[in-house]
C-alpha cells in the first residue's frame, strides 16, 4: 500500500508538466495559401511545430537540421511545420522572403503565418527557434516535447544532445520522450 501511495504522489507531481493538452488551431501556409490545422493531421505520429523567424541568426543556423530531420522522419508519419510569429513585424519578415528562403533551402513543409501571435502565445513561446512536438490521441492533442532542437546552435556536428531527434525517435518507438522539455536558446520573440 505504501508503494502505491508513493507512486500516485510521484505521478501527481510530474503529471502537470507532461502531456499538456493542446487546443486545435488554424494558420495559413504562406507557401501554398492553404489552411493548416491539427485536425487535418490526426492520423500522424506527431506534429513538429518549429517556431522560427527569417531574421533570427539562431533560427538560420537550424534550418538545414530541421530539413534533414524532416527527410529522416517525415515519411514515417511525422508532420513538420515552421511557424513564424514575426511575419510583417520587421523588414525582411514577409511572405515573399519566406517563399524565397523555402525555395533556396528546398523546404517541402509548410511555413505558417502567426503574425497575430495567437499560437505563439498559446504555447508560451519566448525564444526562436523553439520546438513543440505534439501527439494525437483519441482524446485530443498533447505536448510530448518542447524546447531546444539540440545543445549546439553554432556547429551541428558538435551537438551531443540531440533533443528533438531523440524525442522523435522515442515517439517512433512508441515511448515517451525523455527529457520532455529543455530550455531553448535563441532570439526573443518580439511582441506586437
PDB file of C-alpha atoms in Angstrom:
ATOM      1  CA  UNK A   1       0.000   0.000   0.000  1.00  0.00           C
ATOM      2  CA  UNK A   2       2.837   2.373   0.877  1.00  0.00           C
ATOM      3  CA  UNK A   3       4.412   1.812  -2.561  1.00  0.00           C
ATOM      4  CA  UNK A   4       1.112   2.565  -4.272  1.00  0.00           C
ATOM      5  CA  UNK A   5       0.709   5.830  -2.352  1.00  0.00           C
ATOM      6  CA  UNK A   6       4.289   6.816  -3.196  1.00  0.00           C
ATOM      7  CA  UNK A   7       3.687   6.036  -6.893  1.00  0.00           C
ATOM      8  CA  UNK A   8       0.460   8.065  -7.004  1.00  0.00           C
ATOM      9  CA  UNK A   9       2.100  11.051  -5.295  1.00  0.00           C
ATOM     10  CA  UNK A  10       5.063  10.954  -7.695  1.00  0.00           C
ATOM     11  CA  UNK A  11       2.706  10.689 -10.662  1.00  0.00           C
ATOM     12  CA  UNK A  12       0.659  13.664  -9.487  1.00  0.00           C
ATOM     13  CA  UNK A  13       3.803  15.755  -9.037  1.00  0.00           C
ATOM     14  CA  UNK A  14       5.095  15.168 -12.585  1.00  0.00           C
ATOM     15  CA  UNK A  15       1.797  14.828 -14.439  1.00  0.00           C
ATOM     16  CA  UNK A  16       1.002  18.547 -14.983  1.00  0.00           C
ATOM     17  CA  UNK A  17       4.307  19.182 -16.804  1.00  0.00           C
ATOM     18  CA  UNK A  18       3.925  16.279 -19.227  1.00  0.00           C
ATOM     19  CA  UNK A  19       1.148  15.859 -21.711  1.00  0.00           C
ATOM     20  CA  UNK A  20      -0.211  19.417 -21.664  1.00  0.00           C
ATOM     21  CA  UNK A  21      -3.440  19.375 -23.675  1.00  0.00           C
ATOM     22  CA  UNK A  22      -3.410  21.382 -26.891  1.00  0.00           C
ATOM     23  CA  UNK A  23      -6.298  23.240 -28.471  1.00  0.00           C
ATOM     24  CA  UNK A  24      -6.674  22.942 -32.231  1.00  0.00           C
ATOM     25  CA  UNK A  25      -5.600  25.945 -34.262  1.00  0.00           C
ATOM     26  CA  UNK A  26      -5.679  27.027 -37.888  1.00  0.00           C
ATOM     27  CA  UNK A  27      -2.950  29.091 -39.574  1.00  0.00           C
ATOM     28  CA  UNK A  28      -2.232  29.868 -43.222  1.00  0.00           C
ATOM     29  CA  UNK A  29       0.719  28.298 -45.014  1.00  0.00           C
ATOM     30  CA  UNK A  30       2.490  31.184 -46.764  1.00  0.00           C
ATOM     31  CA  UNK A  31       3.877  28.818 -49.422  1.00  0.00           C
ATOM     32  CA  UNK A  32       0.604  27.306 -50.613  1.00  0.00           C
ATOM     33  CA  UNK A  33      -2.009  29.696 -49.233  1.00  0.00           C
ATOM     34  CA  UNK A  34      -3.775  26.669 -47.710  1.00  0.00           C
ATOM     35  CA  UNK A  35      -5.061  26.453 -44.144  1.00  0.00           C
ATOM     36  CA  UNK A  36      -3.155  24.190 -41.730  1.00  0.00           C
ATOM     37  CA  UNK A  37      -4.886  22.792 -38.668  1.00  0.00           C
ATOM     38  CA  UNK A  38      -4.157  19.963 -36.282  1.00  0.00           C
ATOM     39  CA  UNK A  39      -7.407  18.156 -37.087  1.00  0.00           C
ATOM     40  CA  UNK A  40      -6.112  17.613 -40.624  1.00  0.00           C
ATOM     41  CA  UNK A  41      -3.214  15.582 -39.189  1.00  0.00           C
ATOM     42  CA  UNK A  42      -4.981  13.354 -36.657  1.00  0.00           C
ATOM     43  CA  UNK A  43      -3.505  10.237 -38.309  1.00  0.00           C
ATOM     44  CA  UNK A  44       0.103  11.422 -37.901  1.00  0.00           C
ATOM     45  CA  UNK A  45       2.509  10.066 -35.281  1.00  0.00           C
ATOM     46  CA  UNK A  46       3.302  13.634 -34.230  1.00  0.00           C
ATOM     47  CA  UNK A  47       3.238  17.207 -35.439  1.00  0.00           C
ATOM     48  CA  UNK A  48       6.515  19.095 -35.056  1.00  0.00           C
ATOM     49  CA  UNK A  49       5.994  22.841 -34.662  1.00  0.00           C
ATOM     50  CA  UNK A  50       9.199  24.827 -35.162  1.00  0.00           C
ATOM     51  CA  UNK A  51       8.727  28.428 -34.014  1.00  0.00           C
ATOM     52  CA  UNK A  52      11.209  30.448 -36.044  1.00  0.00           C
ATOM     53  CA  UNK A  53      11.825  33.659 -37.950  1.00  0.00           C
ATOM     54  CA  UNK A  54      13.680  34.660 -41.095  1.00  0.00           C
ATOM     55  CA  UNK A  55      15.953  37.232 -39.420  1.00  0.00           C
ATOM     56  CA  UNK A  56      16.966  35.413 -36.231  1.00  0.00           C
ATOM     57  CA  UNK A  57      20.568  34.144 -36.604  1.00  0.00           C
ATOM     58  CA  UNK A  58      19.825  31.157 -34.333  1.00  0.00           C
ATOM     59  CA  UNK A  59      16.857  30.155 -36.495  1.00  0.00           C
ATOM     60  CA  UNK A  60      19.005  30.338 -39.633  1.00  0.00           C
ATOM     61  CA  UNK A  61      21.602  28.030 -38.040  1.00  0.00           C
ATOM     62  CA  UNK A  62      18.958  25.339 -37.548  1.00  0.00           C
ATOM     63  CA  UNK A  63      17.227  25.416 -40.942  1.00  0.00           C
ATOM     64  CA  UNK A  64      19.342  22.656 -42.518  1.00  0.00           C
ATOM     65  CA  UNK A  65      18.989  20.466 -39.412  1.00  0.00           C
ATOM     66  CA  UNK A  66      15.190  20.816 -39.484  1.00  0.00           C
ATOM     67  CA  UNK A  67      15.143  19.957 -43.202  1.00  0.00           C
ATOM     68  CA  UNK A  68      17.281  16.864 -42.504  1.00  0.00           C
ATOM     69  CA  UNK A  69      15.006  15.711 -39.660  1.00  0.00           C
ATOM     70  CA  UNK A  70      12.030  16.150 -41.958  1.00  0.00           C
ATOM     71  CA  UNK A  71      13.818  13.964 -44.516  1.00  0.00           C
ATOM     72  CA  UNK A  72      14.574  11.368 -41.811  1.00  0.00           C
ATOM     73  CA  UNK A  73      11.158  11.266 -40.100  1.00  0.00           C
ATOM     74  CA  UNK A  74       8.614  12.801 -42.486  1.00  0.00           C
ATOM     75  CA  UNK A  75       7.910   9.626 -44.439  1.00  0.00           C
ATOM     76  CA  UNK A  76       7.200   7.780 -41.177  1.00  0.00           C
ATOM     77  CA  UNK A  77       4.154   9.833 -40.221  1.00  0.00           C
ATOM     78  CA  UNK A  78       5.753  12.910 -38.643  1.00  0.00           C
ATOM     79  CA  UNK A  79       4.366  16.250 -39.858  1.00  0.00           C
ATOM     80  CA  UNK A  80       6.780  19.186 -39.790  1.00  0.00           C
ATOM     81  CA  UNK A  81       5.895  22.859 -39.996  1.00  0.00           C
ATOM     82  CA  UNK A  82       7.588  26.140 -39.238  1.00  0.00           C
ATOM     83  CA  UNK A  83       5.597  28.888 -37.512  1.00  0.00           C
ATOM     84  CA  UNK A  84       6.729  32.489 -37.906  1.00  0.00           C
ATOM     85  CA  UNK A  85       5.380  34.970 -35.307  1.00  0.00           C
ATOM     86  CA  UNK A  86       7.425  37.838 -36.811  1.00  0.00           C
ATOM     87  CA  UNK A  87       5.912  37.996 -40.319  1.00  0.00           C
ATOM     88  CA  UNK A  88       5.153  41.623 -41.120  1.00  0.00           C
ATOM     89  CA  UNK A  89       6.801  42.790 -37.901  1.00  0.00           C
ATOM     90  CA  UNK A  90      10.131  43.973 -39.312  1.00  0.00           C
ATOM     91  CA  UNK A  91      11.990  44.376 -42.569  1.00  0.00           C
ATOM     92  CA  UNK A  92      12.809  41.056 -44.230  1.00  0.00           C
ATOM     93  CA  UNK A  93       9.995  39.239 -42.416  1.00  0.00           C
ATOM     94  CA  UNK A  94       7.389  38.899 -45.148  1.00  0.00           C
ATOM     95  CA  UNK A  95       5.703  36.308 -47.337  1.00  0.00           C
ATOM     96  CA  UNK A  96       7.979  36.928 -50.340  1.00  0.00           C
ATOM     97  CA  UNK A  97      11.106  36.454 -48.215  1.00  0.00           C
ATOM     98  CA  UNK A  98       9.634  33.278 -46.673  1.00  0.00           C
ATOM     99  CA  UNK A  99       8.939  31.854 -50.135  1.00  0.00           C
ATOM    100  CA  UNK A 100      12.455  32.743 -51.288  1.00  0.00           C
ATOM    101  CA  UNK A 101      14.017  31.066 -48.222  1.00  0.00           C
ATOM    102  CA  UNK A 102      11.878  27.944 -48.693  1.00  0.00           C
ATOM    103  CA  UNK A 103      12.926  27.770 -52.347  1.00  0.00           C
ATOM    104  CA  UNK A 104      16.611  28.298 -51.503  1.00  0.00           C
ATOM    105  CA  UNK A 105      16.578  25.658 -48.736  1.00  0.00           C
ATOM    106  CA  UNK A 106      14.210  23.353 -50.639  1.00  0.00           C
ATOM    107  CA  UNK A 107      11.738  23.177 -47.746  1.00  0.00           C
ATOM    108  CA  UNK A 108       8.849  20.856 -48.544  1.00  0.00           C
ATOM    109  CA  UNK A 109       6.840  21.548 -45.407  1.00  0.00           C
ATOM    110  CA  UNK A 110       4.526  24.461 -44.522  1.00  0.00           C
ATOM    111  CA  UNK A 111       5.663  27.811 -43.176  1.00  0.00           C
ATOM    112  CA  UNK A 112       2.764  29.148 -41.140  1.00  0.00           C
ATOM    113  CA  UNK A 113       1.919  32.807 -40.649  1.00  0.00           C
ATOM    114  CA  UNK A 114       1.294  33.577 -36.967  1.00  0.00           C
ATOM    115  CA  UNK A 115       1.543  37.368 -37.226  1.00  0.00           C
ATOM    116  CA  UNK A 116      -1.313  37.592 -34.708  1.00  0.00           C
ATOM    117  CA  UNK A 117       0.907  35.514 -32.368  1.00  0.00           C
ATOM    118  CA  UNK A 118      -2.154  33.611 -31.132  1.00  0.00           C
ATOM    119  CA  UNK A 119      -0.475  30.195 -31.465  1.00  0.00           C
ATOM    120  CA  UNK A 120       2.860  31.544 -30.198  1.00  0.00           C
ATOM    121  CA  UNK A 121       1.105  32.763 -27.043  1.00  0.00           C
ATOM    122  CA  UNK A 122      -0.945  29.546 -26.793  1.00  0.00           C
ATOM    123  CA  UNK A 123       2.299  27.604 -26.350  1.00  0.00           C
ATOM    124  CA  UNK A 124       4.086  30.295 -24.313  1.00  0.00           C
ATOM    125  CA  UNK A 125       6.930  30.582 -26.825  1.00  0.00           C
ATOM    126  CA  UNK A 126       9.567  33.155 -25.824  1.00  0.00           C
ATOM    127  CA  UNK A 127      12.616  32.127 -27.899  1.00  0.00           C
ATOM    128  CA  UNK A 128      13.247  31.420 -31.571  1.00  0.00           C
ATOM    129  CA  UNK A 129      13.816  28.720 -32.547  1.00  0.00           C
ATOM    130  CA  UNK A 130      11.787  26.625 -30.137  1.00  0.00           C
ATOM    131  CA  UNK A 131      10.075  23.354 -30.993  1.00  0.00           C
ATOM    132  CA  UNK A 132       6.881  21.827 -29.706  1.00  0.00           C
ATOM    133  CA  UNK A 133       6.132  18.212 -30.585  1.00  0.00           C
ATOM    134  CA  UNK A 134       2.502  17.272 -30.151  1.00  0.00           C
ATOM    135  CA  UNK A 135       0.966  13.842 -30.463  1.00  0.00           C
ATOM    136  CA  UNK A 136      -2.608  12.859 -31.275  1.00  0.00           C
ATOM    137  CA  UNK A 137      -4.779  10.559 -29.208  1.00  0.00           C
ATOM    138  CA  UNK A 138      -8.462   9.662 -29.161  1.00  0.00           C
ATOM    139  CA  UNK A 139      -8.996  12.394 -26.556  1.00  0.00           C
ATOM    140  CA  UNK A 140      -7.104  15.155 -28.386  1.00  0.00           C
ATOM    141  CA  UNK A 141      -3.594  16.523 -28.747  1.00  0.00           C
ATOM    142  CA  UNK A 142      -0.889  16.668 -26.088  1.00  0.00           C
ATOM    143  CA  UNK A 143       2.616  18.091 -25.855  1.00  0.00           C
ATOM    144  CA  UNK A 144       5.209  15.297 -25.922  1.00  0.00           C
ATOM    145  CA  UNK A 145       8.322  17.503 -26.057  1.00  0.00           C
ATOM    146  CA  UNK A 146       9.091  21.218 -26.078  1.00  0.00           C
ATOM    147  CA  UNK A 147      12.286  23.241 -26.046  1.00  0.00           C
ATOM    148  CA  UNK A 148      15.618  23.274 -27.825  1.00  0.00           C
ATOM    149  CA  UNK A 149      16.469  21.376 -31.001  1.00  0.00           C
ATOM    150  CA  UNK A 150      19.910  20.381 -29.702  1.00  0.00           C
ATOM    151  CA  UNK A 151      22.662  21.757 -27.495  1.00  0.00           C
ATOM    152  CA  UNK A 152      24.884  23.447 -30.102  1.00  0.00           C
ATOM    153  CA  UNK A 153      23.341  26.095 -32.352  1.00  0.00           C
ATOM    154  CA  UNK A 154      26.636  27.122 -33.932  1.00  0.00           C
ATOM    155  CA  UNK A 155      28.081  23.766 -35.034  1.00  0.00           C
ATOM    156  CA  UNK A 156      25.684  20.926 -35.809  1.00  0.00           C
ATOM    157  CA  UNK A 157      28.469  18.331 -35.759  1.00  0.00           C
ATOM    158  CA  UNK A 158      29.350  19.293 -32.175  1.00  0.00           C
ATOM    159  CA  UNK A 159      25.826  18.817 -30.822  1.00  0.00           C
ATOM    160  CA  UNK A 160      25.996  15.860 -28.448  1.00  0.00           C
ATOM    161  CA  UNK A 161      22.467  16.253 -27.061  1.00  0.00           C
ATOM    162  CA  UNK A 162      20.022  15.990 -29.967  1.00  0.00           C
ATOM    163  CA  UNK A 163      16.835  16.691 -28.027  1.00  0.00           C
ATOM    164  CA  UNK A 164      14.385  16.893 -30.924  1.00  0.00           C
ATOM    165  CA  UNK A 165      15.831  13.948 -32.816  1.00  0.00           C
ATOM    166  CA  UNK A 166      15.782  11.829 -29.649  1.00  0.00           C
ATOM    167  CA  UNK A 167      12.180  12.838 -28.896  1.00  0.00           C
ATOM    168  CA  UNK A 168      11.074  11.857 -32.408  1.00  0.00           C
ATOM    169  CA  UNK A 169      12.940   8.547 -32.205  1.00  0.00           C
ATOM    170  CA  UNK A 170      11.249   7.798 -28.872  1.00  0.00           C
ATOM    171  CA  UNK A 171       7.791   8.520 -30.346  1.00  0.00           C
ATOM    172  CA  UNK A 172       8.675   6.404 -33.381  1.00  0.00           C
ATOM    173  CA  UNK A 173       9.447   3.543 -30.988  1.00  0.00           C
ATOM    174  CA  UNK A 174       6.214   4.119 -29.004  1.00  0.00           C
ATOM    175  CA  UNK A 175       7.943   5.533 -25.951  1.00  0.00           C
ATOM    176  CA  UNK A 176       7.640   8.841 -24.151  1.00  0.00           C
ATOM    177  CA  UNK A 177      10.464  11.296 -24.895  1.00  0.00           C
ATOM    178  CA  UNK A 178      12.989  11.909 -22.158  1.00  0.00           C
ATOM    179  CA  UNK A 179      13.547  14.690 -21.385  1.00  0.00           C
ATOM    180  CA  UNK A 180      10.098  16.112 -22.137  1.00  0.00           C
ATOM    181  CA  UNK A 181      11.363  19.694 -22.063  1.00  0.00           C
ATOM    182  CA  UNK A 182      14.585  21.664 -22.353  1.00  0.00           C
ATOM    183  CA  UNK A 183      15.470  25.348 -22.249  1.00  0.00           C
ATOM    184  CA  UNK A 184      15.579  26.876 -25.732  1.00  0.00           C
ATOM    185  CA  UNK A 185      18.345  29.314 -26.655  1.00  0.00           C
ATOM    186  CA  UNK A 186      17.895  31.945 -29.333  1.00  0.00           C
ATOM    187  CA  UNK A 187      16.276  35.239 -30.216  1.00  0.00           C
ATOM    188  CA  UNK A 188      13.489  36.705 -28.121  1.00  0.00           C
ATOM    189  CA  UNK A 189      10.003  36.680 -29.592  1.00  0.00           C
ATOM    190  CA  UNK A 190       9.087  40.290 -30.350  1.00  0.00           C
ATOM    191  CA  UNK A 191       5.611  41.260 -29.214  1.00  0.00           C
ATOM    192  CA  UNK A 192       3.206  43.119 -31.429  1.00  0.00           C
TER     193      UNK A 192
END
